[in-house]
PDB file of C-alpha atoms in Angstrom:
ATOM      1  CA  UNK A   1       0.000   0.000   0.000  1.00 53.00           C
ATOM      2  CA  UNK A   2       1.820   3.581  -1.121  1.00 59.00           C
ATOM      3  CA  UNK A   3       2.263   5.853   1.911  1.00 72.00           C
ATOM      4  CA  UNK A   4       1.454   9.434   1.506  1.00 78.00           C
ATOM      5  CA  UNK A   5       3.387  12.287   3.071  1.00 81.00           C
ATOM      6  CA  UNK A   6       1.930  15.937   4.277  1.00 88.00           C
ATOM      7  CA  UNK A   7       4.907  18.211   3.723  1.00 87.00           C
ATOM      8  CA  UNK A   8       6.006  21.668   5.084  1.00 93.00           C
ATOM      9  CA  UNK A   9       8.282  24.712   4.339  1.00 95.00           C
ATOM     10  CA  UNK A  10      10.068  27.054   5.604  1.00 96.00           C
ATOM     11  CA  UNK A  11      12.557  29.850   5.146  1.00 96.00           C
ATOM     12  CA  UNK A  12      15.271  30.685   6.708  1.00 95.00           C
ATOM     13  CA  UNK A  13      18.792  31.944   5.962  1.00 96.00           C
ATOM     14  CA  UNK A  14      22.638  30.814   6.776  1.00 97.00           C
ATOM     15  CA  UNK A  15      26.047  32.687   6.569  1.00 97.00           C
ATOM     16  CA  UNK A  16      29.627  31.903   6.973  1.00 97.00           C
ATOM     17  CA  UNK A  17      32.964  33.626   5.926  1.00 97.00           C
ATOM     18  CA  UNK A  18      33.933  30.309   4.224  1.00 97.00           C
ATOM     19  CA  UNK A  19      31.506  29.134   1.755  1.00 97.00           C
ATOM     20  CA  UNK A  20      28.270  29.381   0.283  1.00 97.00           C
ATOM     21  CA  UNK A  21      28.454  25.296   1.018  1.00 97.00           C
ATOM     22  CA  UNK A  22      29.083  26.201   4.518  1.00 98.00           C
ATOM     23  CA  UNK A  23      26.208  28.554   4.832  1.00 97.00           C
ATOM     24  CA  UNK A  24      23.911  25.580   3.904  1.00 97.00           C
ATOM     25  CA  UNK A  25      25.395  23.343   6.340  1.00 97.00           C
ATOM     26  CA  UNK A  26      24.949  26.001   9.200  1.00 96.00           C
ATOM     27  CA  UNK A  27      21.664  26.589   8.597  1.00 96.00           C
ATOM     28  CA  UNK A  28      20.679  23.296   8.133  1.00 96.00           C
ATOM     29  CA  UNK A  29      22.294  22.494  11.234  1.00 96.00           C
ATOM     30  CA  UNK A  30      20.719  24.852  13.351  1.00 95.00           C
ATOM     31  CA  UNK A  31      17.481  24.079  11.640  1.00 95.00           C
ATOM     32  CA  UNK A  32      17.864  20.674  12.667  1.00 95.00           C
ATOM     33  CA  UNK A  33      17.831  21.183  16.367  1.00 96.00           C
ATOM     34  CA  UNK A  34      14.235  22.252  16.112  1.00 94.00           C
ATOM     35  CA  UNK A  35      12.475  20.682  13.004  1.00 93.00           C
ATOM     36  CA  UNK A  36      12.350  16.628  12.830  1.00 91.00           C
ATOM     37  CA  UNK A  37      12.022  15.096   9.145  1.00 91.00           C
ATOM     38  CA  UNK A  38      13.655  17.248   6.979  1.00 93.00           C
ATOM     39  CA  UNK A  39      14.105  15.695   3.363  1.00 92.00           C
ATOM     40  CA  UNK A  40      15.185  18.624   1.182  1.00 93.00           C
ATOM     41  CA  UNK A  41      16.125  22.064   0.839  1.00 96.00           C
ATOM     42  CA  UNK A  42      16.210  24.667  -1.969  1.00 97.00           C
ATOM     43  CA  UNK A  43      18.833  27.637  -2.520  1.00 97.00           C
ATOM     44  CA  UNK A  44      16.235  30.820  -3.522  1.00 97.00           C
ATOM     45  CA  UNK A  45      18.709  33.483  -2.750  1.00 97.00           C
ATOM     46  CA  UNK A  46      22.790  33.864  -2.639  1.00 97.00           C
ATOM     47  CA  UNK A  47      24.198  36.877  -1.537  1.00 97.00           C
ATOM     48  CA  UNK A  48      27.502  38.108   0.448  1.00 96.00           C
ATOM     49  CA  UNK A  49      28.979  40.854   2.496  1.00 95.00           C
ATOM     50  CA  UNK A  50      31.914  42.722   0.874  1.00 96.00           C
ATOM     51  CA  UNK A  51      35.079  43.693   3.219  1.00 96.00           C
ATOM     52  CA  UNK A  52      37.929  45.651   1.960  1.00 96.00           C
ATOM     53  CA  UNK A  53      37.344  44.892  -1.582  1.00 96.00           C
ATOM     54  CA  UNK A  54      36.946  41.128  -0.584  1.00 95.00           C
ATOM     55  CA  UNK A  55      33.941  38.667   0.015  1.00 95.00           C
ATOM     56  CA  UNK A  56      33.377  39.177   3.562  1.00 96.00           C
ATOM     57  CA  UNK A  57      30.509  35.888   4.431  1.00 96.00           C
ATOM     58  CA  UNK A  58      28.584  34.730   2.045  1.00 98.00           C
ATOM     59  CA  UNK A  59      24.795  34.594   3.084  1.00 97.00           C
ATOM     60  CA  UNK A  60      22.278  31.802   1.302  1.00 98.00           C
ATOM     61  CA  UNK A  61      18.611  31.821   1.930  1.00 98.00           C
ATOM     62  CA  UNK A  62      16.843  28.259   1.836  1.00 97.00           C
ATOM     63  CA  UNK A  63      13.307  27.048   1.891  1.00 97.00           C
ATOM     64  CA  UNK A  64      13.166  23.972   3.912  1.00 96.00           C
ATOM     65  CA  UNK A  65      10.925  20.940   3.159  1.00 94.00           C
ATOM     66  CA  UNK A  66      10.483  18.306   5.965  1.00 93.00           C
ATOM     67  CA  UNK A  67       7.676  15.704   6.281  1.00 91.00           C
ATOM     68  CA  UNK A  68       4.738  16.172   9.653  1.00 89.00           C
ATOM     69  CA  UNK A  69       4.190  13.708  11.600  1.00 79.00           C
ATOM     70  CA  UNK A  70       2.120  10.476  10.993  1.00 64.00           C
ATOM     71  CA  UNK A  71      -1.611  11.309  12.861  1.00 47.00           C
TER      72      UNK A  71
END
């Protein structure tokens, strides 16, 4: 029998001074300590911080998909 899925999403946004990799992970890490069942994400938005003629962080915004719970 196929199992079906209710899905949600949300926003949010990650930085680091490393990577725009890095920005994922740290977001997604910090998303993780509060939202069970994630299963994807989406990059909508990449942007960065310029210091001294230099990239500065790098800032990513992702939308978030993870699964609600079985009723």
């Amino acid at each position: 029998m196929p199992t079906h899925h209710s899905y949600k999403k949300i926003e949010l946004v990650g930085s680091s001074p490393i990577s725009i990799e890095d920005a994922i992970n740290n977001a997604l890490a910090e998303c993780a300590k509060s939202i069970r069942n994630m299963d994807w994400f989406e990059v909508v938005e990449t942007r960065g911080h310029i210091a001294n003629g230099k990239v500065g962080h790098y800032q990513v915004t992702l939308k978030v998909g993870f699964r609600l719970a079985d009723s």
